[in-house]
PDB file of C-alpha atoms in Angstrom:
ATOM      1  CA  UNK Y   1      41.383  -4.854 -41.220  1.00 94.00           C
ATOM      2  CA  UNK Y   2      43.655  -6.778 -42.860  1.00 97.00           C
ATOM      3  CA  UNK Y   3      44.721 -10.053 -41.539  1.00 98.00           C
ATOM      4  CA  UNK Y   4      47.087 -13.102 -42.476  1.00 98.00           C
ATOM      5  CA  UNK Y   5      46.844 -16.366 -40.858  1.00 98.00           C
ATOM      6  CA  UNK Y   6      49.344 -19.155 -41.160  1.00 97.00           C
ATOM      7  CA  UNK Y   7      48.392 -22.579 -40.085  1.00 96.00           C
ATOM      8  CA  UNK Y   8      51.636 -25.224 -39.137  1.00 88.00           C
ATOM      9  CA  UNK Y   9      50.482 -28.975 -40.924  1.00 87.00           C
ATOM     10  CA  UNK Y  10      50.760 -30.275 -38.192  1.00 89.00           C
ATOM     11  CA  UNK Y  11      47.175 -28.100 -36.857  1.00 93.00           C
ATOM     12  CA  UNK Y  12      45.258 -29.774 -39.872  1.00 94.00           C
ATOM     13  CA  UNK Y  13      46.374 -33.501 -39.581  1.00 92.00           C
ATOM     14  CA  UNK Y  14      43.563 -33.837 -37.202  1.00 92.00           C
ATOM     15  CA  UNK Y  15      40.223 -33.597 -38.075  1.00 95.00           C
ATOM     16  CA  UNK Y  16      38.846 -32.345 -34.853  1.00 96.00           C
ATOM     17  CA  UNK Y  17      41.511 -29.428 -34.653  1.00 95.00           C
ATOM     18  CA  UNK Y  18      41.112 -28.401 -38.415  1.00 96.00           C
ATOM     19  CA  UNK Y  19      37.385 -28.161 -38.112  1.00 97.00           C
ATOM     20  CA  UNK Y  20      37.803 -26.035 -34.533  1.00 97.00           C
ATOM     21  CA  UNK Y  21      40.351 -23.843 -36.313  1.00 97.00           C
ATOM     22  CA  UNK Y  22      37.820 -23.401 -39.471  1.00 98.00           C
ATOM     23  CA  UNK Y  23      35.058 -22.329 -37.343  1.00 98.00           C
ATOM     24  CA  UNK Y  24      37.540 -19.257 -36.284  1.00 98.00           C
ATOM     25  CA  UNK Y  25      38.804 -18.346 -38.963  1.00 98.00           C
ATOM     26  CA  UNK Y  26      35.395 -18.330 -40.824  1.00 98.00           C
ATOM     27  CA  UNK Y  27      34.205 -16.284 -37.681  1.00 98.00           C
ATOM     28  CA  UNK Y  28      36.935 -13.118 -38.262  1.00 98.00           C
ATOM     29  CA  UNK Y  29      36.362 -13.701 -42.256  1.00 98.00           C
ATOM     30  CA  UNK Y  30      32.711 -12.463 -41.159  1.00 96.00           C
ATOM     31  CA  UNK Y  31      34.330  -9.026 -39.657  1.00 96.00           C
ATOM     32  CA  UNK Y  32      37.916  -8.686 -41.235  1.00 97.00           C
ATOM     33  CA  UNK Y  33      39.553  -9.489 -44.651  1.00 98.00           C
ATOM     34  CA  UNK Y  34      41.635 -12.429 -44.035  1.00 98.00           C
ATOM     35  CA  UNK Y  35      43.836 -14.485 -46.033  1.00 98.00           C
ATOM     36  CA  UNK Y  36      44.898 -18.061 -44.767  1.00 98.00           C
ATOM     37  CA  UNK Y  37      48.179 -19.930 -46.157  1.00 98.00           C
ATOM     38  CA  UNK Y  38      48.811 -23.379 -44.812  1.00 97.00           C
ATOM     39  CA  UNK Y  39      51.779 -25.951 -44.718  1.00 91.00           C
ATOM     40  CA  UNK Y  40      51.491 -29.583 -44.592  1.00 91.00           C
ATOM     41  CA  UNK Y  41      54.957 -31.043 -44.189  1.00 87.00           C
ATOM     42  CA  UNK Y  42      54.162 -33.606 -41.654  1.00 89.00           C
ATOM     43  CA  UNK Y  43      51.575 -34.888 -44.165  1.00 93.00           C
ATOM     44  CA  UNK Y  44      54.197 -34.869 -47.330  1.00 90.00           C
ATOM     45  CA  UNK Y  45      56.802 -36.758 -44.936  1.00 90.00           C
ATOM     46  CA  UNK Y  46      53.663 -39.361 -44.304  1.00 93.00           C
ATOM     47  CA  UNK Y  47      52.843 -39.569 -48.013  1.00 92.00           C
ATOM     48  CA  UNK Y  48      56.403 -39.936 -49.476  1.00 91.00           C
ATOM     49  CA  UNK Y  49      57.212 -42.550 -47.197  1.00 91.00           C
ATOM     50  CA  UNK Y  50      54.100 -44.930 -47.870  1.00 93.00           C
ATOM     51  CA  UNK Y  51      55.397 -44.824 -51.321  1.00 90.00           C
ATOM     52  CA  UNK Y  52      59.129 -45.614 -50.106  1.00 89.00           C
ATOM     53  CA  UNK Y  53      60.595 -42.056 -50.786  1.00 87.00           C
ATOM     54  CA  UNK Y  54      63.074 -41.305 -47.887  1.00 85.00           C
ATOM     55  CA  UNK Y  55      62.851 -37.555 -47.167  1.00 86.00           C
ATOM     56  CA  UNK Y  56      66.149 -35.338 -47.385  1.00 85.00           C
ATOM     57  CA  UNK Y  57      66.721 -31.893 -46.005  1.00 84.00           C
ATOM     58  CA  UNK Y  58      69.400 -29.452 -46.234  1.00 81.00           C
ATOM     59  CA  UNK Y  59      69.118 -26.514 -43.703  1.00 74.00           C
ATOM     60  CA  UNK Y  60      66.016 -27.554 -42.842  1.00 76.00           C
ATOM     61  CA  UNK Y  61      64.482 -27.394 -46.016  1.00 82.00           C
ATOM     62  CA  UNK Y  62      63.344 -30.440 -48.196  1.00 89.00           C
ATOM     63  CA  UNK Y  63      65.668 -31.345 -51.316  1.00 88.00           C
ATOM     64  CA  UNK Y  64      62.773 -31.396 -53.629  1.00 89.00           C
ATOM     65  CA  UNK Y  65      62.957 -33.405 -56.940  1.00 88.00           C
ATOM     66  CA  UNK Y  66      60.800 -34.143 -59.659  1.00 89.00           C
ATOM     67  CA  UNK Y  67      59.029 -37.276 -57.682  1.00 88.00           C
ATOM     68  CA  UNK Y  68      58.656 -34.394 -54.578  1.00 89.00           C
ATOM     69  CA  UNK Y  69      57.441 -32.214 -57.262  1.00 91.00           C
ATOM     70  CA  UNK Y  70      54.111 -34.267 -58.089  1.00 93.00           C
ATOM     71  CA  UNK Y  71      53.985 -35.057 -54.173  1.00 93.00           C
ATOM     72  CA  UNK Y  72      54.046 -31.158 -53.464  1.00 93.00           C
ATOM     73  CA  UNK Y  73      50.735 -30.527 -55.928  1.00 95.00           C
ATOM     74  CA  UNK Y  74      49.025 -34.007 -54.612  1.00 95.00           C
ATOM     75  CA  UNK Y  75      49.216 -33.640 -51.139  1.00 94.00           C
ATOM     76  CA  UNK Y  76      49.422 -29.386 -50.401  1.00 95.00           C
ATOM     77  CA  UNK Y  77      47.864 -28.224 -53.499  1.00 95.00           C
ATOM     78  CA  UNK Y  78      45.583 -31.241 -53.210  1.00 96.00           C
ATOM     79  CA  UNK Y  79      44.553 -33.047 -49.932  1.00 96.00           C
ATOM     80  CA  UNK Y  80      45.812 -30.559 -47.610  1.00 96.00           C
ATOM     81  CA  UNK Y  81      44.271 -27.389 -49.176  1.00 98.00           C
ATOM     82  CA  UNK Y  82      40.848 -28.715 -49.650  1.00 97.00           C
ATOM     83  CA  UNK Y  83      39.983 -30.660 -46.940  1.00 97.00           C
ATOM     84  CA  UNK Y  84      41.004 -27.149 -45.267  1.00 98.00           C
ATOM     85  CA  UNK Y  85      38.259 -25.446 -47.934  1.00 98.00           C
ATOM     86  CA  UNK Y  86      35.780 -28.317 -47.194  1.00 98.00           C
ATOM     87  CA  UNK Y  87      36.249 -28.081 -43.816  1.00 98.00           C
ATOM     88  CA  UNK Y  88      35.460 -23.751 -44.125  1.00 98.00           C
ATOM     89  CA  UNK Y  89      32.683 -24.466 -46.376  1.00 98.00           C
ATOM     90  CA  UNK Y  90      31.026 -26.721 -43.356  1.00 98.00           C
ATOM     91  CA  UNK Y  91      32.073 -23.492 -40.839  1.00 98.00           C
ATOM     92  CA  UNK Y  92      29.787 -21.232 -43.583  1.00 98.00           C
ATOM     93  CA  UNK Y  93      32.869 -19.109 -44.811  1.00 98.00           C
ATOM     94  CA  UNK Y  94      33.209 -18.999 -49.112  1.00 98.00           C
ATOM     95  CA  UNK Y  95      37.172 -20.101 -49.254  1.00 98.00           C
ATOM     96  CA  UNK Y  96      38.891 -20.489 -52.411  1.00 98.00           C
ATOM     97  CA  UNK Y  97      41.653 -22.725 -52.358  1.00 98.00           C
ATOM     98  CA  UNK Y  98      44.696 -21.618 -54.547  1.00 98.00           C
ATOM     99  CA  UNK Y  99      48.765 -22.003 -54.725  1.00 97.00           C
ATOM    100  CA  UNK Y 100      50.604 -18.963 -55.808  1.00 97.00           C
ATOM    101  CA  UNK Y 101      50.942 -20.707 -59.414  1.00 97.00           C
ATOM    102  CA  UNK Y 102      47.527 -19.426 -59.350  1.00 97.00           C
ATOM    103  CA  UNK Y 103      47.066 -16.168 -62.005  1.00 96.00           C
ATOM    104  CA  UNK Y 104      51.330 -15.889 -60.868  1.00 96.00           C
ATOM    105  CA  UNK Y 105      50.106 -14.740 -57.396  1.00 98.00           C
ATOM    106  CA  UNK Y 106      53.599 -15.619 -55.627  1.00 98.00           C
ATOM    107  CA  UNK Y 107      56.960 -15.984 -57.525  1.00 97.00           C
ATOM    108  CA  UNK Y 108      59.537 -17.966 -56.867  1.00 97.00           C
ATOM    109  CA  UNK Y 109      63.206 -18.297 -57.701  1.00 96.00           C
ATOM    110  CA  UNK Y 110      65.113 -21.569 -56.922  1.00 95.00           C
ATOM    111  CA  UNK Y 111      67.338 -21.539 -53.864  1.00 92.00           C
ATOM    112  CA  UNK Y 112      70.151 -23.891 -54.946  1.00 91.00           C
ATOM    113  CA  UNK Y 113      70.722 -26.657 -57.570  1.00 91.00           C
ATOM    114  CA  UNK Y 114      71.083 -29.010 -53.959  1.00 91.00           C
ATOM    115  CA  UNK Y 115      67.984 -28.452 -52.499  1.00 91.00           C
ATOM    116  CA  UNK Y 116      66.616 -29.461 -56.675  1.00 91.00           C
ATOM    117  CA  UNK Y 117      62.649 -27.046 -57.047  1.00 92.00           C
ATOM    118  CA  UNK Y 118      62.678 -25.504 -53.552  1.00 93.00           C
ATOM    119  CA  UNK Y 119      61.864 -21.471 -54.109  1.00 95.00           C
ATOM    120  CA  UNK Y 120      61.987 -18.743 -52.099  1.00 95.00           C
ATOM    121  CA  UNK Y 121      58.925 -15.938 -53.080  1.00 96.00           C
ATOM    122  CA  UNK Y 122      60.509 -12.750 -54.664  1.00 96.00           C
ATOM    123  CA  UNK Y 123      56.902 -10.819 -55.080  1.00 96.00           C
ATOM    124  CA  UNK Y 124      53.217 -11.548 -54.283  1.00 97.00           C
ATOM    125  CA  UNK Y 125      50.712  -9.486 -56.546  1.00 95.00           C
ATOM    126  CA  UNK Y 126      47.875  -8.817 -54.249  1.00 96.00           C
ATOM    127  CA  UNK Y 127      45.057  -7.920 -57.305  1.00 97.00           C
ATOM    128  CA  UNK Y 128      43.467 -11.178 -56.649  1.00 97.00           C
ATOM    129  CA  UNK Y 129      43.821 -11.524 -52.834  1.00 98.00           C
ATOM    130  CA  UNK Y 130      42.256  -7.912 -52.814  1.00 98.00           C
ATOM    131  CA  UNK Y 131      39.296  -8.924 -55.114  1.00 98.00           C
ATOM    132  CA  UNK Y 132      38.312 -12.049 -53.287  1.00 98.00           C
ATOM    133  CA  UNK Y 133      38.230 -10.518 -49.986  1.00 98.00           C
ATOM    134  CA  UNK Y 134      36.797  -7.522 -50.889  1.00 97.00           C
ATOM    135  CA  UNK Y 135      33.847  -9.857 -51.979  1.00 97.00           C
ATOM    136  CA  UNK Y 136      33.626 -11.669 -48.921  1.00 97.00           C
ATOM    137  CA  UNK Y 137      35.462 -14.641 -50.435  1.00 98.00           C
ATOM    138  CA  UNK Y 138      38.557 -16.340 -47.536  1.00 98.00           C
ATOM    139  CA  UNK Y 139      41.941 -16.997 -49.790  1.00 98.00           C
ATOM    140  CA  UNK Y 140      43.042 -20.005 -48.714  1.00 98.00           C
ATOM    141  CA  UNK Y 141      46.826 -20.632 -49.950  1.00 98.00           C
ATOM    142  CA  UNK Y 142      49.268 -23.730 -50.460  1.00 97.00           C
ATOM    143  CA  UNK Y 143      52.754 -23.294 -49.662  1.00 96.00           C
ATOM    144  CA  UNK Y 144      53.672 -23.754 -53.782  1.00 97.00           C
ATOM    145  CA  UNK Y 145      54.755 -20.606 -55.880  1.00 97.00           C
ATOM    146  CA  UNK Y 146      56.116 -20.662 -59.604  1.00 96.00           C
ATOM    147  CA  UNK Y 147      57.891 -17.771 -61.820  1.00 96.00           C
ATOM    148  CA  UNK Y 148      57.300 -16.669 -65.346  1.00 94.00           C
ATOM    149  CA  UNK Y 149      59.356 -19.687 -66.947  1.00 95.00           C
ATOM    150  CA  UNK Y 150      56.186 -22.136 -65.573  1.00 94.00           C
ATOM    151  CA  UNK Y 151      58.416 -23.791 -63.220  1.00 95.00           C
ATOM    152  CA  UNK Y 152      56.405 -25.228 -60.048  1.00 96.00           C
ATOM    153  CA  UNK Y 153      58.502 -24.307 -56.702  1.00 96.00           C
ATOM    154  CA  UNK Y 154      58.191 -26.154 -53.080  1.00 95.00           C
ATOM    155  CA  UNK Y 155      58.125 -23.342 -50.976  1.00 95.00           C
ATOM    156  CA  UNK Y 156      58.820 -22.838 -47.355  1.00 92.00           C
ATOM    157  CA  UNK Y 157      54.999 -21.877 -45.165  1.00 93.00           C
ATOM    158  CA  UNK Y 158      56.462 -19.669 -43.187  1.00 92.00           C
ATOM    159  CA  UNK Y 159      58.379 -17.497 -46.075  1.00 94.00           C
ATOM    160  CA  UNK Y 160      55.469 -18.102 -47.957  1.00 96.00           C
ATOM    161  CA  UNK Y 161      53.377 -16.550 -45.318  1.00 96.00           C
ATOM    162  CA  UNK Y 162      55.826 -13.385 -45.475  1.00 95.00           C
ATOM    163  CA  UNK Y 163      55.622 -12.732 -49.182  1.00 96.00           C
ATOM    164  CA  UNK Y 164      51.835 -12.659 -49.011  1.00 97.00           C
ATOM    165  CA  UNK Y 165      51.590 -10.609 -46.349  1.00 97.00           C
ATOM    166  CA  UNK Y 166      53.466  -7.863 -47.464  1.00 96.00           C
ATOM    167  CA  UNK Y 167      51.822  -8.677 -51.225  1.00 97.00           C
ATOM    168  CA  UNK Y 168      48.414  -8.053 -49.210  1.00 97.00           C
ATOM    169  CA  UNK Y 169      49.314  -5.706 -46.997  1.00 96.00           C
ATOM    170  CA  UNK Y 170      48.310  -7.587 -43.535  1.00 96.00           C
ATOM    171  CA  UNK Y 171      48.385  -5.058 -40.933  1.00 96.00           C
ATOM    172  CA  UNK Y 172      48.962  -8.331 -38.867  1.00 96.00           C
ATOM    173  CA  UNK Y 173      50.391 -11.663 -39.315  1.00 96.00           C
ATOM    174  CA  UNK Y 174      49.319 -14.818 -36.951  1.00 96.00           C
ATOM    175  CA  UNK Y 175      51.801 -17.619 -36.898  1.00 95.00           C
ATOM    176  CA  UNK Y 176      49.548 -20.322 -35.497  1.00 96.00           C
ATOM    177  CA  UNK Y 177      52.098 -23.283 -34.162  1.00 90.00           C
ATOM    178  CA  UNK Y 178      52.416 -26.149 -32.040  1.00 86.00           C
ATOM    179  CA  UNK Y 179      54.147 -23.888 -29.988  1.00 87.00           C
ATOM    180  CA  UNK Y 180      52.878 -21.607 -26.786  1.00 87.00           C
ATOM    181  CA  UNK Y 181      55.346 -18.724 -28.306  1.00 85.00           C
ATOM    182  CA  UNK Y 182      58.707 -17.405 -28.476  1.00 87.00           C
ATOM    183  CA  UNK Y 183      60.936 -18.560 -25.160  1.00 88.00           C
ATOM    184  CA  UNK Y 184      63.600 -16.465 -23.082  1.00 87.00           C
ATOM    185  CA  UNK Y 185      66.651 -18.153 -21.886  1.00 87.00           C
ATOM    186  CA  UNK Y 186      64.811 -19.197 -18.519  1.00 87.00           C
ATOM    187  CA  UNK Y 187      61.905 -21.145 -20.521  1.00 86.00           C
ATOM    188  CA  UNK Y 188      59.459 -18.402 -20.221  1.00 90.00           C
ATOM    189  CA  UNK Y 189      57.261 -17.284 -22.681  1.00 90.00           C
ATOM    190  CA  UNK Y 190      58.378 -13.678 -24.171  1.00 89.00           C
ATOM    191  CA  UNK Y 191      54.521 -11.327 -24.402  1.00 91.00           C
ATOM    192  CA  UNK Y 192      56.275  -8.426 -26.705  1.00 90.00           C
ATOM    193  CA  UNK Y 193      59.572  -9.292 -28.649  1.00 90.00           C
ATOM    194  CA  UNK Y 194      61.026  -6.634 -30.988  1.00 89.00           C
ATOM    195  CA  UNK Y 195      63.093  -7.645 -34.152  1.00 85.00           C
ATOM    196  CA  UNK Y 196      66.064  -6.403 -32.570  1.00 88.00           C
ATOM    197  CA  UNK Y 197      65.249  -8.755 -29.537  1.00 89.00           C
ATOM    198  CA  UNK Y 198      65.179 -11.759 -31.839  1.00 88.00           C
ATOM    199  CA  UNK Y 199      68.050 -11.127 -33.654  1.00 86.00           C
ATOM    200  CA  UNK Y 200      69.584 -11.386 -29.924  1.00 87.00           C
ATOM    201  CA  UNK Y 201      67.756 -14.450 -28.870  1.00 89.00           C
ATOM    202  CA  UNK Y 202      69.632 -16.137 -32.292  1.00 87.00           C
ATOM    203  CA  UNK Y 203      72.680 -14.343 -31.139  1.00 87.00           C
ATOM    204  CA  UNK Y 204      72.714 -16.083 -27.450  1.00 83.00           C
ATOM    205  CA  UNK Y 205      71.970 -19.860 -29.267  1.00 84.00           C
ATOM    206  CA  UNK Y 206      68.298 -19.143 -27.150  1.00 85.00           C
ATOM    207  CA  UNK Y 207      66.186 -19.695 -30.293  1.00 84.00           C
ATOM    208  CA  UNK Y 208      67.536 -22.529 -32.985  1.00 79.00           C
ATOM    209  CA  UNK Y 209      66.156 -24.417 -35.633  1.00 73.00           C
ATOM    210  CA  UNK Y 210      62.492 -23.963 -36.592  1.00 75.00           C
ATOM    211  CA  UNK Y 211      62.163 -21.331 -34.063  1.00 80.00           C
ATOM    212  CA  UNK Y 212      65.205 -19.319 -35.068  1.00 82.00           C
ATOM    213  CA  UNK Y 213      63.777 -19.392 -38.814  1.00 80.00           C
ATOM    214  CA  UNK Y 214      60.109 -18.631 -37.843  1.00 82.00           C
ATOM    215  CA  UNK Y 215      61.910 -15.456 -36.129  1.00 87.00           C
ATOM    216  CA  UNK Y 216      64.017 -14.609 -39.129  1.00 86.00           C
ATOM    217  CA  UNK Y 217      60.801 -14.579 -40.972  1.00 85.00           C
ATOM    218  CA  UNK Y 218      58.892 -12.195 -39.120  1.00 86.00           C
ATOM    219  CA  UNK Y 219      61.842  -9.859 -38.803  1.00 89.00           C
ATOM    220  CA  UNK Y 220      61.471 -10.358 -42.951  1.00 88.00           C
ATOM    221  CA  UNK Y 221      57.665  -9.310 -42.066  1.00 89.00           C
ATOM    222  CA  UNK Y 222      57.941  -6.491 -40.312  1.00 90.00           C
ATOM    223  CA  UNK Y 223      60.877  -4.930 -42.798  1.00 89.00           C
ATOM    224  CA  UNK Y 224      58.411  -5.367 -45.277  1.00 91.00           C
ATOM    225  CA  UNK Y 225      55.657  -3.471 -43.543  1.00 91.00           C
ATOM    226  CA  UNK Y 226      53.297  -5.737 -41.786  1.00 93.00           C
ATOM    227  CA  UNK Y 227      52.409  -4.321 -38.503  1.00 91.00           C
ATOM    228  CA  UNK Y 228      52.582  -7.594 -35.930  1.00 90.00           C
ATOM    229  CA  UNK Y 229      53.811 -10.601 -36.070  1.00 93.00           C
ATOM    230  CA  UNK Y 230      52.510 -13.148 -33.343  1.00 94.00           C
ATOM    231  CA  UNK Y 231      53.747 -16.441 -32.706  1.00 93.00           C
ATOM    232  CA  UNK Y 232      50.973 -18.412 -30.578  1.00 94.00           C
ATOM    233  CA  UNK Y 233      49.464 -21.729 -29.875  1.00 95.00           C
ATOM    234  CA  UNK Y 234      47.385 -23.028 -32.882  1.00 94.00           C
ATOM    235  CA  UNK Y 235      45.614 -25.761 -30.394  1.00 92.00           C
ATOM    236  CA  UNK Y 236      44.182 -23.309 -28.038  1.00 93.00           C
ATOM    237  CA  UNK Y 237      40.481 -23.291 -28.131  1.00 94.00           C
ATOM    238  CA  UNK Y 238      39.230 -19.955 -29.453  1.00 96.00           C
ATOM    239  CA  UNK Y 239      42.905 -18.477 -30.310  1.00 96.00           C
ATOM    240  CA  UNK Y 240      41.878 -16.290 -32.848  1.00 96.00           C
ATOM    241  CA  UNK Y 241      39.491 -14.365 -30.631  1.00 96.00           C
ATOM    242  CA  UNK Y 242      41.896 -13.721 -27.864  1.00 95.00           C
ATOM    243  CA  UNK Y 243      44.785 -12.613 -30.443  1.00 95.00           C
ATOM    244  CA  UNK Y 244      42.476 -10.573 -31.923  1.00 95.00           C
ATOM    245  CA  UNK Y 245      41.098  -8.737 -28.144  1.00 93.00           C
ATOM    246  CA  UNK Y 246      44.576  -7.861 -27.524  1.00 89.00           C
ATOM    247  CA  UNK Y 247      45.152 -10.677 -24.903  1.00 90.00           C
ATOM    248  CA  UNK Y 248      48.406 -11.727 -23.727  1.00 86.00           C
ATOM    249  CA  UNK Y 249      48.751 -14.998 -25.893  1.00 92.00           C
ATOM    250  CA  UNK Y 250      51.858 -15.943 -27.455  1.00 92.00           C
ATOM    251  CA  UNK Y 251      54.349 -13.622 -28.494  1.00 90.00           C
ATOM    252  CA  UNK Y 252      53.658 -10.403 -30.658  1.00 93.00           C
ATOM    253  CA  UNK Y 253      56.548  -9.004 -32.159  1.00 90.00           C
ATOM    254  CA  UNK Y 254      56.538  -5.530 -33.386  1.00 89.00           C
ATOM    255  CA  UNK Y 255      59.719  -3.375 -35.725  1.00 86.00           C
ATOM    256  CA  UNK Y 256      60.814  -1.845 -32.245  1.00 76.00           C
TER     257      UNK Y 256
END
């Protein structure tokens, strides 16, 4: 099977939670072909502002200049992504830490002259993602795409996540957050949500801000062709298992 995990920054600032979340995933590399893709936007926020660069974002996305630009490949292309390989490599998996610059395996086209190199991912090519895995090598992805023109794009995780998902063909997509899952108007945690059910929960003001986009996104998902999208709790011990039994973790949303 097919599988596409997405791991929040925030899940890999700590070393004792990254190396937990390596030994899964290098556990269901051993049975499935799985492709990880990774943010790290709590660590870019940390980085720019040791070095006095005040972060800006517009619609919750992070105006991204030049200066941003070289942060982007330092810190996700660069200290993020491969202490997440290193960390794999200890678990005994073979990752192979890329961007979608990488042999133009996710393009990009710019958003808006505000928001300065910040892409959104018009096409992933899945030749490479299919020979790696079909060799028992783990894709491990930064959140950075490019196009054609050699531009480098910041892009958002969770849209990055999409495009490779349908590029690969994921028959399921894990969202792993700092979240327990999708919430109903009463607080409690929503087991099955279909895409029409989100588009309500944004419709009622229920789900907002990172939660309203992480839904938007896996409505994007499933229109593209990938058959779940779950939303669960990336601190759990031994998440990956239960998502992958079938038990009622998080929220799995399905086309309808």
């Amino acid at each position: 099977m097919k599988l596409l995990v997405k791991l929040g920054g925030t899940l890999l600032d700590d070393t004792a939670s990254r190396q937990r979340l390596a030994g899964e995933l290098a556990a269901v590399a051993e049975e499935h072909r799985l492709v990880v893709v990774h943010g790290g936007g709590k660590q870019m926020t940390r980085y720019l502002a040791e070095r006095g660069v005040e972060s800006t974002f517009v619609h919750g996305l992070r105006v991204t200049t030049p200066e941003v630009v070289d942060a982007i490949l330092k810190v996700f292309a660069g200290t993020v992504n491969h202490e997440l390989v290193a960390s794999l490599v200890a678990a005994g998996a073979r990752p192979v830490g890329l961007t979608g610059i990488d042999a133009a395996l996710t393009e990009a086209e710019r958003v808006s002259a505000e928001l300065g190199q910040v892409g959104k991912p018009t096409r992933t090519q899945p030749a490479l993602l299919d020979l790696l895995t079909a060799n028992g090598y783990l894709p491990v992805i930064a959140c950075v795409a490019g196009n054609r023109q050699g531009e480098i794009f910041n892009v958002n995780a969770d849209q990055m996540a999409i495009s490779v998902a349908v590029g690969f063909g994921a028959e399921r997509l894990y969202f792993l957050t700092d979240v327990p899952g999708v919430k109903s108007a009463d607080g409690r945690v929503i087991d099955v949500l279909t895409a029409s059910g989100a588009s309500q929960l944004i419709a009622d003001g229920v789900a907002t801000g990172g939660m309203e986009a992480k839904l938007v996104s896996a409505c994007e998902a499933l229109a593209g062709g990938v058959g779940s999208v779950t939303i669960a709790p990336g601190a759990a011990p031994g998440i990956l298992a239960q998502l992958l039994r079938g038990d009622a973790v998080g929220t799995r949303m399905v086309a309808g």
